[in-house]
Short mmCIF file of C-alpha atoms in Angstrom, two decimals:
data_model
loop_
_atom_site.label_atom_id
_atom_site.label_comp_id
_atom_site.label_asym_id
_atom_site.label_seq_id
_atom_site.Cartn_x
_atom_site.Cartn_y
_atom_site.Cartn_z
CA UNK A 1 10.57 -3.00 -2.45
CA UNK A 2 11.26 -5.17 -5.31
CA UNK A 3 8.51 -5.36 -7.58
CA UNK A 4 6.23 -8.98 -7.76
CA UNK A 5 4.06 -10.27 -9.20
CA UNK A 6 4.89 -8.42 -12.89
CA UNK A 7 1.93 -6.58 -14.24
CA UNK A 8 -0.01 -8.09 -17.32
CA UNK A 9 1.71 -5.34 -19.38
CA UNK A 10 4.81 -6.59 -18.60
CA UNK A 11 4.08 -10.53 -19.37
CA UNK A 12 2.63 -9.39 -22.65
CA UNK A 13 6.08 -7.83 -23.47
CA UNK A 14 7.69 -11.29 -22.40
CA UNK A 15 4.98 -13.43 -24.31
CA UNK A 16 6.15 -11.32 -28.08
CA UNK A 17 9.51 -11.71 -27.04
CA UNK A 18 9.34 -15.07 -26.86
CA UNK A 19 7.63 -15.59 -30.47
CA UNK A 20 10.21 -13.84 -31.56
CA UNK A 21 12.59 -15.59 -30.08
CA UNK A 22 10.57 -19.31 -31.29
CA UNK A 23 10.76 -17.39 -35.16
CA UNK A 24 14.09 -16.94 -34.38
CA UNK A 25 15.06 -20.46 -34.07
CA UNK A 26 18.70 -21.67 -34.19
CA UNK A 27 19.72 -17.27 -34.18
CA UNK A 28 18.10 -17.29 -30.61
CA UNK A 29 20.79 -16.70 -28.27
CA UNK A 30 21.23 -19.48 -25.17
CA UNK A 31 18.31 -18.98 -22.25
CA UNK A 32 19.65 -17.75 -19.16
CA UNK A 33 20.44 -19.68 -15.78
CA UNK A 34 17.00 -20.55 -14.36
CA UNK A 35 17.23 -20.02 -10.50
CA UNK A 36 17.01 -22.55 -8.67
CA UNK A 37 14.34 -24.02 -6.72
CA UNK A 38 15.72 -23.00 -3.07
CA UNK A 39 13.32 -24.98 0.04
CA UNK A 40 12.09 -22.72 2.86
CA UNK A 41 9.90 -23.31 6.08
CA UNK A 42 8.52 -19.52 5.72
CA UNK A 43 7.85 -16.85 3.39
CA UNK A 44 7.95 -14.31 5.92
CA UNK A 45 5.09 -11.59 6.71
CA UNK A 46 2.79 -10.50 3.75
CA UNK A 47 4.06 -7.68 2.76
CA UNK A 48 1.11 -5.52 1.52
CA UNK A 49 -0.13 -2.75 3.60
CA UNK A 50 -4.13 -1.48 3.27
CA UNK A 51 -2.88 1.64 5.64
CA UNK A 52 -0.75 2.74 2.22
CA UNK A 53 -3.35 2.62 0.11
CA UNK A 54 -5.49 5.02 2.63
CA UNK A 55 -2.71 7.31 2.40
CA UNK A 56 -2.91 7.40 -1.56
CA UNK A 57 -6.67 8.06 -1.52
CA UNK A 58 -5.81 11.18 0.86
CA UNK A 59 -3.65 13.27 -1.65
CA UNK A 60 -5.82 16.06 -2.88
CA UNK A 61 -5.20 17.46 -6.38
CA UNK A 62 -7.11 20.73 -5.04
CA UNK A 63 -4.77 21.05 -2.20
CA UNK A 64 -1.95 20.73 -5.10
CA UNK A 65 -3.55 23.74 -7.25
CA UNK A 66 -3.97 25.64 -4.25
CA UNK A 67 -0.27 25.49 -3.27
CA UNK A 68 0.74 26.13 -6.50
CA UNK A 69 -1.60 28.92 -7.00
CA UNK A 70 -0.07 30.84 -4.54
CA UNK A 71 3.05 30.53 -5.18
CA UNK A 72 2.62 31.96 -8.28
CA UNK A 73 1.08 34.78 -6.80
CA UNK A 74 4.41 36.04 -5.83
CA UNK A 75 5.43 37.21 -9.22
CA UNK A 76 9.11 35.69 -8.94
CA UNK A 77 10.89 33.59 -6.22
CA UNK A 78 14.39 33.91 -8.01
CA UNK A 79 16.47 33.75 -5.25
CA UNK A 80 17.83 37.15 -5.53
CA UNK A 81 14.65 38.80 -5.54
CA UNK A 82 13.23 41.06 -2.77
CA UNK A 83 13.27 39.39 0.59
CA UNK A 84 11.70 42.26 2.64
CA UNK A 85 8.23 42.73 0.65
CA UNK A 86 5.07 40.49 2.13
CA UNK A 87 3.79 39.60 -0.89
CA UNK A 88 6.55 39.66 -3.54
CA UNK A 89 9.56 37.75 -3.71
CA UNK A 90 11.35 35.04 -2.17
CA UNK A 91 11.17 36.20 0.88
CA UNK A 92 6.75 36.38 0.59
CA UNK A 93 7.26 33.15 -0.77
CA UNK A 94 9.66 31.49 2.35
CA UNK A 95 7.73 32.74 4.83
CA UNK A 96 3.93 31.50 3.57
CA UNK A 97 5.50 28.14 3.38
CA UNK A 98 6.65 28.36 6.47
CA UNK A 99 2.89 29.53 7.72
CA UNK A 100 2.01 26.10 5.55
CA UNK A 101 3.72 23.99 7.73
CA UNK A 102 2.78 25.65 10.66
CA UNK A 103 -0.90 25.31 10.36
CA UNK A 104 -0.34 21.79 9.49
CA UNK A 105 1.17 21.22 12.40
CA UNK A 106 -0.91 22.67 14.24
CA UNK A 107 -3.61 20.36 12.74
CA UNK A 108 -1.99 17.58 14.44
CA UNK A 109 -1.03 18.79 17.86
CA UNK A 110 2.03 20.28 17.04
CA UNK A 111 3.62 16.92 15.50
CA UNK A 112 5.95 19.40 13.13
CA UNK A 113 8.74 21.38 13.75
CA UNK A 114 9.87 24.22 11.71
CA UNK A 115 13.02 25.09 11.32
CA UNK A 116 14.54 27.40 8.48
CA UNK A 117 18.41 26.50 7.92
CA UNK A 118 20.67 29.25 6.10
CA UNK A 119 23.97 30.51 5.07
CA UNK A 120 25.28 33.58 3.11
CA UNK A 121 26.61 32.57 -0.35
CA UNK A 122 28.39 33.90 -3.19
CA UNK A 123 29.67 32.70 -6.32
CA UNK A 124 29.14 32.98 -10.07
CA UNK A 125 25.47 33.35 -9.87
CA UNK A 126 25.77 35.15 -6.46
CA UNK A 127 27.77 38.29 -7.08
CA UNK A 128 27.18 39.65 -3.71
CA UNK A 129 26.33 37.76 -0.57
CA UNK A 130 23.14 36.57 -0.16
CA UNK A 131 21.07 34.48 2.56
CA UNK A 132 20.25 31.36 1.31
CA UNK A 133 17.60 29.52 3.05
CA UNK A 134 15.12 27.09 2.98
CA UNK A 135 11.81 26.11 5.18
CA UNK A 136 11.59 22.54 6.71
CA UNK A 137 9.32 20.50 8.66
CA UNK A 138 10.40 18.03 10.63
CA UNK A 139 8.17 14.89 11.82
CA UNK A 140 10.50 12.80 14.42
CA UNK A 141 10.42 9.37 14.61
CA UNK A 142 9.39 7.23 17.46
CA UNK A 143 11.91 4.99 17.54
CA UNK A 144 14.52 5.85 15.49
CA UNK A 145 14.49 9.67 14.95
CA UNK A 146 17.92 10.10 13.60
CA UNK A 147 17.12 7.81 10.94
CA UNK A 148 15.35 10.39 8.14
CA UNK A 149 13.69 10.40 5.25
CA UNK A 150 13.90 13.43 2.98
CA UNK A 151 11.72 15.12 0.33
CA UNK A 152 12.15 18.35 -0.99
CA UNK A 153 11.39 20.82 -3.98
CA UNK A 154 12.95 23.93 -4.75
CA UNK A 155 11.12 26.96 -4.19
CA UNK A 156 13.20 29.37 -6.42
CA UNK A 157 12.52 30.12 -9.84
CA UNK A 158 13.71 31.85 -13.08
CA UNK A 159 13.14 33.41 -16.62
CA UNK A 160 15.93 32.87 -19.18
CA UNK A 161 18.12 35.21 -18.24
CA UNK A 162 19.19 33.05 -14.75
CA UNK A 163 20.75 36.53 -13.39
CA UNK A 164 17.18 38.36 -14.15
CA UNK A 165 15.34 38.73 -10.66
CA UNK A 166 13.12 41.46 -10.82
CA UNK A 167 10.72 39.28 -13.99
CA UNK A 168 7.41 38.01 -13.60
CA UNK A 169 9.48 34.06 -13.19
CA UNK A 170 6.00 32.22 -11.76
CA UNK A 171 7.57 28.51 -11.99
CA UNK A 172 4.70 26.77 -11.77
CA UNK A 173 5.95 23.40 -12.38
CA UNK A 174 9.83 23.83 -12.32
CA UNK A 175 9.19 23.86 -8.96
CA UNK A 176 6.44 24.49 -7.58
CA UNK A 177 4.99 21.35 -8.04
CA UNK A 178 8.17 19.86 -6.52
CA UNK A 179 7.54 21.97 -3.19
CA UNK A 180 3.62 21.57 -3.44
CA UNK A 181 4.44 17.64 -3.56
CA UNK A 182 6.25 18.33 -0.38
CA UNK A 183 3.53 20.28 1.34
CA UNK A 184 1.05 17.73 0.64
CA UNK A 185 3.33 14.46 1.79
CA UNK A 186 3.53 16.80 4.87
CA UNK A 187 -0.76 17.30 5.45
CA UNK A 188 -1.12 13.84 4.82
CA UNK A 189 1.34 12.08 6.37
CA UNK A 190 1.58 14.01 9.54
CA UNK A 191 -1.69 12.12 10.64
CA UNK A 192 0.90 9.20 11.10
CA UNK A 193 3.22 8.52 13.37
CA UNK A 194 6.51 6.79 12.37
CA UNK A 195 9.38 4.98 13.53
CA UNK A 196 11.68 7.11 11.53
CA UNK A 197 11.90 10.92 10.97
CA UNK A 198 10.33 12.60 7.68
CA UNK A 199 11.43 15.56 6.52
CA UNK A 200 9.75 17.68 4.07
CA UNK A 201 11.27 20.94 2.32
CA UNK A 202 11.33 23.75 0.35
CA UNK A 203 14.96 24.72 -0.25
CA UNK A 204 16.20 28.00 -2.16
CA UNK A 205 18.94 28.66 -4.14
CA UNK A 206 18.59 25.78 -6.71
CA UNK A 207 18.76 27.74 -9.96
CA UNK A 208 22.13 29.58 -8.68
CA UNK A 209 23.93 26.34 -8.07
CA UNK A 210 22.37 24.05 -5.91
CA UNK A 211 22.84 25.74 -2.92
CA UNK A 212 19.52 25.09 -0.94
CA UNK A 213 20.17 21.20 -1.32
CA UNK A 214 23.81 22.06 -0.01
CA UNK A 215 22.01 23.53 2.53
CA UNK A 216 20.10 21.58 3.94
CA UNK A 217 22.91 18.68 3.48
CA UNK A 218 24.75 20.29 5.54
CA UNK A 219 22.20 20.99 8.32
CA UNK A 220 21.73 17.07 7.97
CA UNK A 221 25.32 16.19 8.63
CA UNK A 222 25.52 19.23 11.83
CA UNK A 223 22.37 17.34 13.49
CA UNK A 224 23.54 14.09 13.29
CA UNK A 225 20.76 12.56 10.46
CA UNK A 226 21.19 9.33 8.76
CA UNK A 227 20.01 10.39 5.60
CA UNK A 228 17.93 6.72 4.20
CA UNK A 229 16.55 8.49 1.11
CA UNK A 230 16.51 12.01 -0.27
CA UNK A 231 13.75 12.20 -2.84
CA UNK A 232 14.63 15.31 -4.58
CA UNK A 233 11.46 16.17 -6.89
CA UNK A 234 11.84 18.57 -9.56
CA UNK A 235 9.83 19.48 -12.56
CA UNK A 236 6.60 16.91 -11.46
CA UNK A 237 3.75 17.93 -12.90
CA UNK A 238 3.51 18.49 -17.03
CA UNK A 239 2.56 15.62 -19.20
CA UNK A 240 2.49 16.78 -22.79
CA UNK A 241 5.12 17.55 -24.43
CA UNK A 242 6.42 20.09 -27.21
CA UNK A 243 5.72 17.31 -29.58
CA UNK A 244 2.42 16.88 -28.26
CA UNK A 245 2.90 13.65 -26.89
CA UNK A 246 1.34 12.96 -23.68
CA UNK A 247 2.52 10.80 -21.04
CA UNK A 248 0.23 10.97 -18.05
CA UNK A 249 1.25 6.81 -16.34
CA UNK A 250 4.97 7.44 -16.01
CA UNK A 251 7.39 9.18 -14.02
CA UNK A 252 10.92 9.16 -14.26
CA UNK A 253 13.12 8.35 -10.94
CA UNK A 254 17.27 9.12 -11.95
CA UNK A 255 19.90 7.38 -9.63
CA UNK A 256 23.59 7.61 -9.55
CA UNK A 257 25.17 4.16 -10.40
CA UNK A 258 28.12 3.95 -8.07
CA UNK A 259 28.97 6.87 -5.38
CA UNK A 260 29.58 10.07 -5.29
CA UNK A 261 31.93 9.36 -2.44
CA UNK A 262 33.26 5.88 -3.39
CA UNK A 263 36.61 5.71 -2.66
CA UNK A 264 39.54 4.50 -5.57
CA UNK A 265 40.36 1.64 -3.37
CA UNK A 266 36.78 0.69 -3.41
CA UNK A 267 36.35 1.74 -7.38
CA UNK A 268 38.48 -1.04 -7.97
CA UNK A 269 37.03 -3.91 -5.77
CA UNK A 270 33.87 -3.05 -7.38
CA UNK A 271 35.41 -2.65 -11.42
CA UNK A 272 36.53 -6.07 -10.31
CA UNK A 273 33.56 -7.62 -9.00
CA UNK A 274 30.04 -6.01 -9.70
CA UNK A 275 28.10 -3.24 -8.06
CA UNK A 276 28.20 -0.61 -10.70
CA UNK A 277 24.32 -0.61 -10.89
CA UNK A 278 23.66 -1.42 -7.17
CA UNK A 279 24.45 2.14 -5.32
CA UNK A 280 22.05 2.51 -2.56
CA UNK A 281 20.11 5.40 -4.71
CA UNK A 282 19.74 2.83 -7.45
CA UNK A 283 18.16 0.22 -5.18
CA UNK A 284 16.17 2.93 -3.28
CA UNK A 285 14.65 3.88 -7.51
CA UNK A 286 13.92 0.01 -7.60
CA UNK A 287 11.91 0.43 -4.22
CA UNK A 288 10.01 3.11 -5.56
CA UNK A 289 9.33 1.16 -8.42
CA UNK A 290 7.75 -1.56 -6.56
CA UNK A 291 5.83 0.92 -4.18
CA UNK A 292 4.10 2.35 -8.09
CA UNK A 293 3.73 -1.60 -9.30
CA UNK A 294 2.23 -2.82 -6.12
CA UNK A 295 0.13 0.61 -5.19
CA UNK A 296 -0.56 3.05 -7.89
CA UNK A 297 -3.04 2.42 -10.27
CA UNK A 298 -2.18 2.72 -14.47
CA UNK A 299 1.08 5.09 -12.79
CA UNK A 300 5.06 3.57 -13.13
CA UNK A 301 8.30 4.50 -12.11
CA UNK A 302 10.85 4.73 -15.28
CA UNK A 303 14.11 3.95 -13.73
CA UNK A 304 16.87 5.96 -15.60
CA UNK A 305 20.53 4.82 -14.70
CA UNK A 306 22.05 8.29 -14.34
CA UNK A 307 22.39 11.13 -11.25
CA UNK A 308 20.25 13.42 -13.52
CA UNK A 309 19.71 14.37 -16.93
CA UNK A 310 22.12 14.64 -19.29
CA UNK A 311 24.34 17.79 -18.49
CA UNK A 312 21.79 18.52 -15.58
CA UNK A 313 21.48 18.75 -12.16
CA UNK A 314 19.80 18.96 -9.33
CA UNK A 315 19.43 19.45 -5.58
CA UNK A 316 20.19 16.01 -5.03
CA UNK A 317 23.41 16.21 -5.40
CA UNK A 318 24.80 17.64 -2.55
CA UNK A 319 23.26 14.78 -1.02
CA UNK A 320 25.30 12.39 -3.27
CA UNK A 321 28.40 14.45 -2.26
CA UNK A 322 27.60 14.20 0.96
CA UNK A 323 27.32 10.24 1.40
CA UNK A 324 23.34 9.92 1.67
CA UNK A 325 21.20 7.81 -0.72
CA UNK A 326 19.26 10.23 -3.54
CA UNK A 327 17.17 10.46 -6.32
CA UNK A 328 15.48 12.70 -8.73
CA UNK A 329 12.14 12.31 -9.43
CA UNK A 330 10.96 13.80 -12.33
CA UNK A 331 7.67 14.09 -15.40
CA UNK A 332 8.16 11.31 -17.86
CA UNK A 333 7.93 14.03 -20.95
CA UNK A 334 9.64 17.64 -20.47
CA UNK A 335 8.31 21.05 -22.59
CA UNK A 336 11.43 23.21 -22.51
CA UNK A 337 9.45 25.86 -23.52
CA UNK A 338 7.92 25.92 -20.16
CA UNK A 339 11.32 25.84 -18.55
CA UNK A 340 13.59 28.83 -17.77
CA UNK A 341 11.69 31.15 -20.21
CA UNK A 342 10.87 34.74 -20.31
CA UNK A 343 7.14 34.99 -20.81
CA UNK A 344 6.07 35.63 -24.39
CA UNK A 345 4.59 34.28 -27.30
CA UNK A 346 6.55 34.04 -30.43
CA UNK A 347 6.19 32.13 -33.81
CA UNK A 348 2.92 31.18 -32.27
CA UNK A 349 4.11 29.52 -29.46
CA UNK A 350 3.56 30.11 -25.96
CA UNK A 351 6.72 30.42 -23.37
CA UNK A 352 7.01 30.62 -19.88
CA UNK A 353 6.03 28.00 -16.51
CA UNK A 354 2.55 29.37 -16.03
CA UNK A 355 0.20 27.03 -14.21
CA UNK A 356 -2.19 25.79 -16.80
CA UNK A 357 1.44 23.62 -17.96
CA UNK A 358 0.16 21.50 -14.59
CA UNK A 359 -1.27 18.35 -14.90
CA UNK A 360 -3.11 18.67 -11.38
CA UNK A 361 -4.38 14.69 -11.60
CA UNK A 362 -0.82 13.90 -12.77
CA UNK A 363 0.84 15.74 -10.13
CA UNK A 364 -1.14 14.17 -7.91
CA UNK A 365 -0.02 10.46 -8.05
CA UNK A 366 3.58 12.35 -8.24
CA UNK A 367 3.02 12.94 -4.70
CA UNK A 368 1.38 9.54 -3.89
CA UNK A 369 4.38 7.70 -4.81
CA UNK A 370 6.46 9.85 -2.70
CA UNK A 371 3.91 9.74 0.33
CA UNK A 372 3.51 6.23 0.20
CA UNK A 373 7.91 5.96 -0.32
CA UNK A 374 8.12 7.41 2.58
CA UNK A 375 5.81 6.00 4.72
CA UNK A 376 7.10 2.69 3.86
CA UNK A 377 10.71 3.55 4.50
CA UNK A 378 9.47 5.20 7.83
CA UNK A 379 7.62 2.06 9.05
CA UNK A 380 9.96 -0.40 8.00
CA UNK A 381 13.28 -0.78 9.70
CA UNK A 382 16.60 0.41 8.71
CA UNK A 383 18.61 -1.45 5.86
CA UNK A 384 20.62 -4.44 7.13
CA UNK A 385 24.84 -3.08 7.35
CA UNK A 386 27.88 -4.98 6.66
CA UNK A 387 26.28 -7.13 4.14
CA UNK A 388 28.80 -9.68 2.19
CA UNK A 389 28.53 -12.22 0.06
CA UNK A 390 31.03 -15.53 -0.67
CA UNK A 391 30.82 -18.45 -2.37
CA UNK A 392 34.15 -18.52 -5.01
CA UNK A 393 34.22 -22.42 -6.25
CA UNK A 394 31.46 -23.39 -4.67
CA UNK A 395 27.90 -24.13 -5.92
CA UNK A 396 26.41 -22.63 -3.13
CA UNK A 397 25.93 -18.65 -2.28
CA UNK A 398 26.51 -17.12 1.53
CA UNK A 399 25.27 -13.97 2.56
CA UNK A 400 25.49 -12.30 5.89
CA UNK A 401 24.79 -8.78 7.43
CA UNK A 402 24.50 -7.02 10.53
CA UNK A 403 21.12 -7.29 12.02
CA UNK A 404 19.14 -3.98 12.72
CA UNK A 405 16.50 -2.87 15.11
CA UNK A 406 12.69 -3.63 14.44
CA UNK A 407 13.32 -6.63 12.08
CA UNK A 408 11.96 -9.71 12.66
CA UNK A 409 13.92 -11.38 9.83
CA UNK A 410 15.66 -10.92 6.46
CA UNK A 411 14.85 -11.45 3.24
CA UNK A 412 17.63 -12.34 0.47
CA UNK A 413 17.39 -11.15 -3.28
CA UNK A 414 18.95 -12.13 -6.23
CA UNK A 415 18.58 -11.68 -9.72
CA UNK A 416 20.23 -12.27 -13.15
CA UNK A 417 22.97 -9.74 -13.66
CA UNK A 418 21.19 -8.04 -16.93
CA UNK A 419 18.13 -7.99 -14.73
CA UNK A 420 16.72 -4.19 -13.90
CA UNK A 421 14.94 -5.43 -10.80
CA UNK A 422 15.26 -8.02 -8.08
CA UNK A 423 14.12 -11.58 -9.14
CA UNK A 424 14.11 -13.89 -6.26
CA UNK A 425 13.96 -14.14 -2.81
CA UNK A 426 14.23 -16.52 0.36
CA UNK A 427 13.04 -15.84 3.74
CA UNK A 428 16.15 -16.12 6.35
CA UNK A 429 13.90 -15.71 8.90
CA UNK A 430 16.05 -13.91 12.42
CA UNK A 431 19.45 -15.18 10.98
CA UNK A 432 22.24 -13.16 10.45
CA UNK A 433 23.04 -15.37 7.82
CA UNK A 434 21.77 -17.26 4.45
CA UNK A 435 23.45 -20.03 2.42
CA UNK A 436 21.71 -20.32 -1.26
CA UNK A 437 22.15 -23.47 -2.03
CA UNK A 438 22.98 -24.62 -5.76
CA UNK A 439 22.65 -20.58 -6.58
CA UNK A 440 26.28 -20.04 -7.74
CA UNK A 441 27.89 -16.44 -7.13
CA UNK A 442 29.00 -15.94 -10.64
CA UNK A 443 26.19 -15.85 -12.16
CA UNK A 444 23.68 -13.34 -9.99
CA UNK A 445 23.71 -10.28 -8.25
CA UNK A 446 22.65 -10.02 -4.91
CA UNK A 447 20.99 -8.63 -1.60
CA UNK A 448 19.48 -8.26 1.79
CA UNK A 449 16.50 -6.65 2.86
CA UNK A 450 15.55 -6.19 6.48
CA UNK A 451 11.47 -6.71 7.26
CA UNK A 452 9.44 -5.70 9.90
CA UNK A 453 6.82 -7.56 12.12
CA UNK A 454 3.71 -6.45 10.03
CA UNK A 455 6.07 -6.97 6.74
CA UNK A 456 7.56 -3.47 5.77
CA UNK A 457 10.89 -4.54 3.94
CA UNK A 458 13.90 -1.84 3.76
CA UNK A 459 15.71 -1.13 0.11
CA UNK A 460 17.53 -4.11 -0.97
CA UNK A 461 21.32 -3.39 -0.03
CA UNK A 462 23.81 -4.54 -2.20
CA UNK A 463 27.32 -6.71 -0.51
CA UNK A 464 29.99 -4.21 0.29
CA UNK A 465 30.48 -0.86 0.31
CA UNK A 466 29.08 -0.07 -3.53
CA UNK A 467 25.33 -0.99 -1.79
CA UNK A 468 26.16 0.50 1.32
CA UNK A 469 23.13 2.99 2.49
CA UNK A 470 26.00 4.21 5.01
CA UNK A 471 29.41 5.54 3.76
CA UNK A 472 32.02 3.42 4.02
CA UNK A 473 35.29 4.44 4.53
CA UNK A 474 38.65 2.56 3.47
CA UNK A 475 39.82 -0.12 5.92
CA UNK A 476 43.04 1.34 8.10
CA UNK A 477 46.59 0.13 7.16
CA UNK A 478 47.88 -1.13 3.79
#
């Protein structure tokens, strides 16, 4: 959902740059193309939804503490730990999520199913082989349930020692607030029901290597998902820093620039012609970024143009790897000494995830951005396929696309090609086509959003396979 109008934040930021561009004078460098003025008959339907805003006003911050709270309770989830005890472990942990989702379920006549998808792993961080598995409800779309929408936390946690799985390792925020985000999505949007399938879960495995998110990546591929969005949150809920700075209105959303599984043939077409910062999981950051500007009060998404931080990762991934659009949502200001620490005090300072590092407020509109993501993903129908876009020596731009089901029409976007978010739009109404006229191809990037009847609009998707929210695979023959 691209984001318009700008805030006032933002047109103060343009207003000083532009005194400093007028004290620049004769230095300033030449304005950019203005868009054109492009004529339409119809803007479309409004799209601005009341229903999301009731969904926002339903996420509890007590139902956050309370989830958290008991994870903690179970003195480590490391993924090695005991598995047979009720009340220590991973296993204690697994299974009272599972309970979770069961009584939520059973708060809305049984609108969840629970399934818990595993496999035996071992590797570097697995020395012998171990059941990995995570807990996951499923809420199945009414019209087009293999379309899904994913979020997920990882239940596992750790000390410093990442082979140490007998420690007190209560990962309060890295991740319990990443599964507790989940749990809460769940309770509140289970009272809906959706065109697509949501899919909330707690996956294991994550500090040994990713494996839950492999996991469950896999399950998606064996039941036939199309994976829309996988909103992988991780680390969600501190806001102060080891500095002391405290940054309590933003939240960071990482996206991979071009694929994971882009092809060398299509590496090329795109070195050639654009789409290195128009990969599916980059538009699907911009649509979360529009979903904070348009929703959220004094709360913004920070797009960062990477898969994760810098020599990070996280469960994600395997998503990437596997074709399907992802992203990492994560705190706008980390304390590493609340991350992967034994727990002590030394020099003065405190170490160790406990749970008073948990902004429960903070968390909170976390978990509204991802409830209200996914809601509007879920309601609105599936991004357009086989978009293109021509208009070599010509002043005018064409773009076409393969129409989906539940749009009414289509909505194209362009913008300037230093531009972080979409700029412009025109309603092409039930057309499976759009010519831009005097908008010349050179000089913009571009896209095509599907929109519903009542106005939910799907991610932008970028021409060709680069913006693809499908995998594409090379063309057959030479």
């Amino acid at each position: 959902m691209p984001q318009r109008p700008r805030s006032v934040r933002s047109l103060s930021v343009l207003l000083l740059a532009g005194v400093a561009l007028h004290s620049a004078g004769a230095w300033a460098k030449p304005a950019r193309p203005e868009a054109p003025v492009v004529e339409t008959s119809a803007v479309g339907p409004v799209d601005d939804h009341p229903v999301l805003r009731e969904i926002a006003a339903q996420v509890d911050p007590a139902q956050l503490h309370a989830t958290i709270e008991k994870l903690v309770s179970f003195g480590t989830r490391h993924t090695l730990s005991d598995t047979g005890s009720p009340d220590r472990g991973i296993g204690a942990a697994r299974a009272w999520v599972k309970s979770r989702f069961e009584a939520i379920s059973k708060d809305c006549g049984g609108c969840l199913t629970v399934v818990t998808p595993a496999q035996a792993v071992s590797g570097k961080r697995v020395p012998t082989p171990t059941e990995v598995m995570d807990v996951v409800a499923v809420l199945k779309g009414t019209e087009e349930p293999q379309r899904v929408i994913v979020i997920a936390g990882h239940l596992d946690s750790r000390v410093t020692d990442v082979m140490n799985a007998t420690a007190d390792a209560p990962g309060a925020n890295d991740d319990a607030s990443g599964v507790a985000a989940a749990i809460e999505a769940a309770r509140v949007l289970s009272r809906h029901k959706f065109r697509a399938t949501l899919v909330f879960a707690a996956l294991s495995g994550e500090e040994q290597g990713l494996l839950g998110g492999k996991v469950l990546a896999d399950y998606a591929k064996e039941q036939g998902w199309q994976v829309e969005a996988d909103l992988n949150n991780d680390i969600v809920g501190n806001t102060q820093g080891e500095d002391g700075v405290v940054d309590n209105t933003h939240v960071r959303v990482f996206s991979e620039g071009t694929k994971a599984v882009e092809t060398l043939k299509q590496a090329n077409q795109r070195r050639y012609s654009g789409g290195e910062v128009d990969s599916p999981s980059r538009n699907l950051a911009r649509y979360m970024d529009g979903i904070s500007t348009r929703y959220l009060d004094n709360f913004s998404v920070r797009m960062v143009y990477r898969t994760d931080r810098f020599g990070r990762g996280g469960d994600q991934v395997p998503f990437l790897e596997a074709g399907f659009p992802a992203v990492r949502v994560t705190e706008a200001h980390e304390n590493y000494t609340r991350q992967h620490q034994d727990l002590r005090t030394e020099g003065g300072v405190r170490y160790g995830d406990t749970i008073d590092g948990v902004d429960f407020p903070y968390l909170a509109q976390v978990t509204r951005l991802n409830a209200l993501t996914m809601a509007s993903l879920a309601w609105a129908p599936a991004p357009p396929g086989d978009v293109k876009v021509e208009g070599a020596l010509k002043h005018d731009t064409t773009l076409s696309w393969s129409k989906v089901p539940g749009a009414v029409g289509y909505r194209a976007w362009w913008r300037d090609t230093l531009a972080p978010t979409w700029q412009h739009d025109r309603w092409a109404g039930d057309a499976a086509t759009v010519t831009l006229p005097n908008v010349v191809i050179d000089d913009w990037f571009f896209g095509v959003a599907a929109v519903s009847k009542d106005g939910y609009a799907s991610p932008v998707v970028y021409p060709g396979p680069a913006g693809s929210f499908v995998a594409v695979p090379d063309p057959a023959g030479p």
